[in-house]
Coordinates of C-alpha atoms and ligand atoms in Angstrom, one line a residue:
M4 CA 6.9 23.3 -16.8
Q5 CA 3.8 25.0 -15.4
R6 CA 1.3 22.5 -14.2
I7 CA 2.0 19.6 -12.0
G8 CA -0.3 16.9 -10.7
V9 CA -0.1 14.9 -7.5
L10 CA -1.8 11.6 -6.7
T11 CA -1.8 8.9 -4.0
S12 CA -2.0 5.3 -5.1
G13 CA -2.1 1.8 -3.6
G14 CA -2.6 1.2 0.1
D15 CA -3.0 4.4 2.1
A16 CA -0.3 5.3 4.6
P17 CA -0.3 7.8 7.5
G18 CA 1.6 10.8 6.3
M19 CA 0.3 10.8 2.7
N20 CA -1.6 14.0 3.6
A21 CA 1.5 15.6 4.9
A22 CA 3.2 14.8 1.6
I23 CA 0.3 16.2 -0.4
R24 CA 0.5 19.4 1.6
A25 CA 4.3 19.8 1.1
V26 CA 4.0 19.1 -2.6
T27 CA 1.2 21.6 -3.0
R28 CA 2.7 24.4 -1.1
T29 CA 6.2 23.9 -2.4
G30 CA 4.8 23.7 -5.9
L31 CA 2.9 26.9 -5.5
A32 CA 5.9 28.7 -4.0
S33 CA 7.9 27.5 -7.0
G34 CA 5.4 29.0 -9.4
F35 CA 3.6 25.9 -10.5
E36 CA -0.2 25.4 -10.7
V37 CA -0.8 22.3 -8.7
Y38 CA -3.6 19.7 -9.5
G39 CA -4.8 16.9 -7.3
V40 CA -5.7 13.7 -9.0
P41 CA -8.4 11.7 -7.1
R42 CA -8.3 7.9 -6.6
G43 CA -4.8 7.2 -7.8
Y44 CA -4.4 6.1 -11.4
Y45 CA -8.2 6.0 -11.9
G46 CA -8.1 9.8 -11.7
L47 CA -5.5 9.9 -14.4
I48 CA -7.4 7.7 -16.7
E49 CA -10.7 9.6 -16.1
G50 CA -8.9 13.0 -16.4
T51 CA -10.4 14.4 -13.2
F52 CA -8.0 17.0 -12.0
T53 CA -8.8 19.4 -9.1
P54 CA -6.7 22.6 -8.7
L55 CA -5.1 22.8 -5.2
G56 CA -4.5 26.0 -3.4
A57 CA -2.6 26.5 -0.2
R58 CA -5.8 26.6 1.8
D59 CA -7.1 23.3 0.3
V60 CA -4.3 21.5 2.1
G61 CA -4.7 23.2 5.4
G62 CA -5.4 21.2 8.5
I63 CA -4.4 17.9 7.0
I64 CA -0.8 17.4 8.2
Q65 CA -2.1 15.5 11.3
R66 CA -4.7 13.4 9.5
G67 CA -4.3 9.8 8.5
G68 CA -5.5 8.5 5.2
T69 CA -5.3 10.6 2.1
M70 CA -7.5 13.6 1.1
L71 CA -7.0 12.7 -2.5
M72 CA -8.4 9.2 -1.9
T73 CA -6.5 6.2 -3.2
A74 CA -7.1 3.0 -5.2
R75 CA -5.7 -0.1 -6.8
C76 CA -6.3 0.4 -10.5
P77 CA -5.8 -2.8 -12.6
E78 CA -6.7 -0.8 -15.8
F79 CA -3.5 1.2 -15.4
R80 CA -1.4 -1.9 -15.8
T81 CA -2.5 -2.1 -19.4
P82 CA -1.0 -0.2 -22.3
E83 CA -4.5 1.1 -23.1
G84 CA -5.0 2.5 -19.5
Q85 CA -1.6 4.2 -19.7
R86 CA -2.4 5.7 -23.1
Q87 CA -5.7 7.1 -21.7
A88 CA -3.8 8.5 -18.7
L89 CA -1.2 10.2 -20.9
Q90 CA -4.0 11.6 -23.1
S91 CA -5.8 13.0 -20.1
L92 CA -2.6 14.6 -18.8
A93 CA -2.0 16.2 -22.2
A94 CA -5.6 17.5 -22.5
A95 CA -5.3 19.2 -19.0
R96 CA -1.9 20.5 -20.0
I97 CA -0.3 18.9 -17.0
D98 CA 3.4 18.5 -17.7
G99 CA 4.7 16.8 -14.5
L100 CA 3.4 14.3 -12.0
I101 CA 4.3 13.3 -8.4
V102 CA 3.1 9.8 -7.5
I103 CA 2.9 9.0 -3.8
G104 CA 2.6 5.3 -3.0
G105 CA 4.3 2.0 -2.6
G106 CA 6.1 -0.4 -4.8
G107 CA 3.2 -1.0 -7.2
S108 CA 2.6 2.7 -7.6
M109 CA 6.3 3.2 -8.4
A110 CA 6.0 0.6 -11.1
G111 CA 3.1 2.6 -12.5
A112 CA 5.1 5.8 -12.3
A113 CA 8.0 4.1 -14.1
T114 CA 5.7 3.2 -17.1
L115 CA 4.8 6.9 -17.5
G116 CA 8.5 7.9 -17.2
D117 CA 9.4 5.3 -19.8
Q118 CA 6.9 6.9 -22.2
G119 CA 8.6 10.3 -21.8
F120 CA 6.3 11.9 -19.2
P121 CA 8.1 13.7 -16.4
V122 CA 7.3 11.9 -13.1
V123 CA 8.8 11.7 -9.7
G124 CA 7.9 9.0 -7.1
L125 CA 7.5 9.6 -3.4
P126 CA 7.6 6.4 -1.3
A127 CA 4.6 5.9 1.1
S128 CA 3.8 2.4 2.3
I129 CA 3.4 0.9 5.8
D130 CA 5.2 -2.2 4.4
N131 CA 8.5 -0.3 4.0
D132 CA 9.5 -2.7 1.2
L133 CA 10.9 -0.1 -1.2
H134 CA 14.5 -0.1 -2.4
G135 CA 15.9 3.5 -2.4
T136 CA 14.7 4.7 0.9
D137 CA 15.5 3.6 4.5
M138 CA 11.9 4.5 5.5
A139 CA 8.8 5.0 3.4
V140 CA 6.2 7.4 4.7
G141 CA 3.7 5.7 7.0
A142 CA 5.9 2.8 8.2
D143 CA 6.9 4.5 11.4
T144 CA 3.3 5.2 12.3
A145 CA 2.2 1.7 11.5
L146 CA 5.1 0.3 13.5
N147 CA 4.1 2.4 16.5
T148 CA 0.5 1.3 16.2
A149 CA 1.6 -2.4 16.1
L150 CA 3.9 -1.8 19.0
D151 CA 1.2 -0.2 21.1
A152 CA -1.0 -3.2 20.4
I153 CA 1.7 -5.7 21.4
D154 CA 2.3 -3.8 24.6
R155 CA -1.4 -4.0 25.5
I156 CA -1.6 -7.7 24.6
K157 CA 1.4 -8.4 26.7
D158 CA -0.4 -7.0 29.7
T159 CA -3.3 -9.4 29.3
A160 CA -1.0 -12.3 28.2
T161 CA 1.1 -11.9 31.5
S162 CA -2.0 -11.7 33.6
H163 CA -3.3 -15.0 32.3
N164 CA 0.1 -16.8 31.6
R165 CA -0.9 -17.0 27.9
A166 CA 0.8 -17.2 24.6
F167 CA -0.3 -14.8 21.9
I168 CA 0.3 -14.9 18.2
I169 CA 0.1 -11.4 16.8
E170 CA -0.1 -11.1 13.0
V171 CA 1.0 -7.8 11.6
M172 CA 0.7 -6.5 8.0
G173 CA 3.5 -6.0 5.5
R174 CA 2.5 -8.0 2.4
N175 CA 5.8 -9.8 1.5
S176 CA 7.9 -7.7 3.7
G177 CA 8.9 -8.6 7.3
F178 CA 9.9 -5.0 8.3
L179 CA 6.9 -4.3 10.5
A180 CA 7.1 -7.8 12.2
L181 CA 10.8 -7.6 12.9
M182 CA 10.8 -4.1 14.2
A183 CA 7.6 -4.4 16.2
G184 CA 8.8 -7.8 17.5
V185 CA 12.1 -6.5 18.7
A186 CA 10.7 -3.3 20.2
G187 CA 7.9 -5.2 21.8
G188 CA 10.2 -7.9 23.3
A189 CA 8.6 -10.8 21.4
E190 CA 9.9 -14.3 22.1
V191 CA 9.6 -15.4 18.5
I192 CA 9.4 -13.4 15.2
A193 CA 8.4 -14.9 11.8
V194 CA 9.1 -13.0 8.6
P195 CA 8.7 -14.0 4.9
E196 CA 12.3 -13.4 4.0
I197 CA 13.8 -15.9 6.4
P198 CA 12.9 -19.6 6.6
F199 CA 10.9 -20.5 9.7
D200 CA 10.2 -23.9 11.2
P201 CA 7.1 -23.8 13.5
Q202 CA 8.6 -26.6 15.6
T203 CA 11.1 -24.0 16.9
V204 CA 8.1 -22.2 18.5
I205 CA 7.2 -25.3 20.4
D206 CA 10.8 -25.7 21.6
A207 CA 10.8 -22.0 22.6
I208 CA 7.5 -22.4 24.4
R209 CA 8.9 -25.3 26.5
E210 CA 12.0 -23.3 27.2
A211 CA 10.0 -20.2 28.2
R212 CA 8.0 -22.4 30.6
R213 CA 11.2 -23.8 32.1
K214 CA 12.6 -20.3 32.6
G215 CA 9.4 -19.1 34.2
K216 CA 8.4 -16.6 31.6
P217 CA 4.9 -15.3 32.4
H218 CA 3.9 -14.9 28.8
F219 CA 4.9 -15.9 25.3
I220 CA 4.6 -13.4 22.4
V221 CA 5.0 -14.5 18.8
V222 CA 4.9 -11.7 16.1
V223 CA 4.2 -13.0 12.7
A224 CA 4.3 -11.1 9.4
E225 CA 1.1 -11.8 7.3
G226 CA 3.3 -12.8 4.4
S227 CA 5.3 -15.5 6.3
R228 CA 5.2 -19.1 5.2
W229 CA 3.2 -19.7 8.3
N230 CA 0.7 -16.8 8.9
G231 CA -1.0 -16.2 12.3
R232 CA -3.9 -18.6 11.7
E233 CA -1.7 -21.4 10.3
L234 CA 0.8 -21.1 13.1
G235 CA -2.1 -21.1 15.7
D236 CA -3.5 -24.3 14.1
F237 CA 0.0 -25.9 14.2
L238 CA 0.4 -25.1 17.9
Q239 CA -3.0 -26.4 18.6
Q240 CA -2.1 -29.8 17.0
H241 CA 1.5 -30.2 18.1
A242 CA 2.1 -28.2 21.3
P243 CA 3.0 -30.0 24.5
A244 CA 0.5 -30.6 27.2
D245 CA 2.0 -27.9 29.4
R246 CA 1.9 -25.3 26.7
F247 CA 0.6 -21.8 27.3
E248 CA -3.0 -21.4 26.5
T249 CA -2.8 -19.6 23.1
R250 CA -4.8 -16.7 21.5
L251 CA -4.5 -15.1 18.1
T252 CA -4.8 -11.4 17.3
I253 CA -4.7 -10.2 13.7
L254 CA -4.0 -6.5 13.8
G255 CA -5.1 -5.9 10.2
H256 CA -6.1 -2.5 8.8
V257 CA -5.8 -0.8 12.2
Q258 CA -2.2 -0.4 11.3
R259 CA -3.0 1.7 8.2
G260 CA -4.9 4.4 10.0
G261 CA -4.3 7.0 12.6
S262 CA -2.5 10.3 12.9
P263 CA 1.0 10.2 11.5
T264 CA 4.0 10.3 13.9
A265 CA 6.3 13.3 14.0
F266 CA 8.8 11.2 12.1
D267 CA 6.3 10.5 9.3
R268 CA 5.1 14.1 9.0
L269 CA 8.6 15.4 8.8
L270 CA 9.7 12.7 6.3
A271 CA 6.7 13.3 4.1
T272 CA 7.4 17.0 4.2
R273 CA 11.1 16.6 3.3
L274 CA 10.2 14.2 0.5
G275 CA 7.4 16.4 -0.8
I276 CA 9.8 19.3 -1.1
A277 CA 12.4 17.2 -2.7
A278 CA 10.0 15.8 -5.2
V279 CA 9.0 19.2 -6.4
E280 CA 12.6 20.3 -6.6
H281 CA 13.5 17.3 -8.8
L282 CA 10.6 18.0 -11.2
Q283 CA 11.6 21.6 -11.4
A284 CA 15.2 20.8 -12.1
G285 CA 14.2 18.3 -14.8
R286 CA 15.4 15.3 -12.8
S287 CA 12.5 13.0 -13.5
G288 CA 12.1 9.2 -13.6
V289 CA 13.3 9.0 -10.1
M290 CA 11.9 8.2 -6.6
V291 CA 13.0 10.5 -3.8
G292 CA 14.0 8.8 -0.6
L293 CA 15.8 9.0 2.7
R294 CA 19.3 7.4 3.1
G295 CA 21.0 7.9 6.3
N296 CA 19.6 11.3 7.2
V297 CA 20.0 12.6 3.6
I298 CA 17.2 13.0 1.1
G299 CA 18.3 11.8 -2.3
A300 CA 16.8 10.1 -5.4
T301 CA 17.0 6.7 -7.1
P302 CA 16.0 5.9 -10.7
L303 CA 12.6 4.4 -10.7
V304 CA 13.9 1.5 -12.9
E305 CA 16.3 0.6 -10.1
V306 CA 13.6 1.0 -7.4
I307 CA 11.3 -1.4 -9.1
N308 CA 13.9 -4.0 -10.1
T309 CA 15.6 -4.3 -6.7
C310 CA 14.2 -6.5 -3.9
R311 CA 14.4 -5.2 -0.4
S312 CA 14.8 -7.7 2.4
V313 CA 14.9 -7.4 6.2
D314 CA 18.3 -7.2 7.9
R315 CA 19.2 -10.8 8.6
Q316 CA 21.8 -9.8 11.2
F317 CA 19.2 -7.8 13.1
Y318 CA 16.9 -10.9 12.9
E319 CA 19.7 -12.9 14.6
V320 CA 20.1 -10.2 17.2
A321 CA 16.3 -10.5 17.9
R322 CA 16.7 -14.1 18.7
I323 CA 19.4 -13.4 21.2
L324 CA 17.4 -10.7 22.8
A325 CA 14.5 -13.1 23.4
L326 CA 16.6 -15.4 25.7
Ligands
ADP15 P1 1.3 -0.1 -3.6 O1 1.7 1.1 -4.4 O2 0.9 0.2 -2.2 O3 2.4 -1.2 -3.6 P2 -0.2 -1.8 -5.5 O4 0.8 -2.8 -5.6 O5 -1.6 -2.2 -5.3 O6 0.0 -0.8 -4.2 O7 -0.1 -0.8 -6.7 C1 -0.9 0.3 -6.8 C2 -1.3 0.6 -8.2 O8 -0.2 0.8 -9.0 C3 -2.0 -0.6 -9.0 O9 -3.3 -0.8 -8.6 C4 -1.8 -0.2 -10.4 O10 -2.7 0.8 -10.8 C5 -0.4 0.4 -10.4 N1 0.6 -0.6 -10.8 C6 1.1 -1.6 -10.0 N2 2.0 -2.3 -10.7 C7 2.0 -1.8 -12.0 C8 2.8 -2.1 -13.2 N3 3.6 -3.1 -13.2 N4 2.5 -1.3 -14.3 C9 1.6 -0.3 -14.2 N5 0.9 0.0 -13.1 C10 1.1 -0.7 -12.0
F6P16 O1 0.6 -2.5 1.1 C1 -0.1 -2.1 2.3 C2 -1.0 -3.2 2.8 O2 -1.6 -2.8 4.0 C3 -0.3 -4.6 3.1 O3 0.4 -4.6 4.3 C4 -1.5 -5.5 3.0 O4 -1.1 -6.8 2.7 C5 -2.4 -4.9 2.0 O5 -2.0 -3.5 1.9 C6 -3.8 -5.0 2.3 O6 -4.5 -4.5 1.2 P1 -6.0 -4.1 1.2 O7 -6.2 -2.8 1.9 O8 -6.4 -4.0 -0.3 O9 -6.7 -5.2 1.9

């Protein structure tokens, strides 16, 4: 193997740049030529490959987003798109690829692996919904961003004796909501993985009033059965007369940006190094990941066929902590 490519795909995540830097510099140090592929799988299909030198990835470890750009590329889901991508790779004589992205991107990587192309996945997604890694790159930064917002909202909620519904991202995963909710001391947390009755929020609001709580914070995952807006409407219609006045904040894409935390920079760096090592050793068709404090690898087929859910026991703990 002489030439490797690296791309970022799907939703961007803070720390993707740190991963690109680690892949590039480790690749160069291992004797590879390294090529950046712009705009995720679009770059593969179009065959636009840019040689990356050590200086090209300088000054990016602290930057959010991805210097390679990213995209969601429906064309790559088709056999024709994949055929074009493999053709482009062959024409550029690239013989190995590192795909940095979330679950969808890993599914894309798996299709290349299935067709005999050496590929290694590197998990990066604020949703942290991937089997095979305790943490995906970007999740820690997004969590801290959401937490910072919750802390700020709590200040104003307390000053006005208000209830706030705060909706966080996560697609179908409740990781961000559960962790940000616990760390932010939320009264109620709603996640997609666990059934949720909005009536319990009303009961909890009454209880909070009785106990003399000065605020009421609900953290809702966007993928929950009741998202922020729906829950707000429900409270509007059904809440008791003495309810807290309620406001809704949807955090949205603010959670995707920003400088990666130290944790994400280090995780991205460790995973980037491991991804190159796996390609070099001929261990492809895997996704590198963190388990405990150990970097390992999981077959892509297992990654994409296994659902990851939030820790139900921890969810129960969160309820007790909100007493
Ligand atoms: P993420 O990687 O953040 O989960 P997406 O789910 O949008 O983001 O997936 C990113 C891209 O990966 C898609 O736009 C598509 O190009 C590719 N992809 C996703 N699922 C598949 C699949 N089943 N087969 C081939 N490519 C896929
Ligand atoms: O997968 C990352 C993520 O930010 C999800 O949390 C969210 O549902 C989705 O991407 C938003 O996608 P887009 O940036 O295309 O609106």
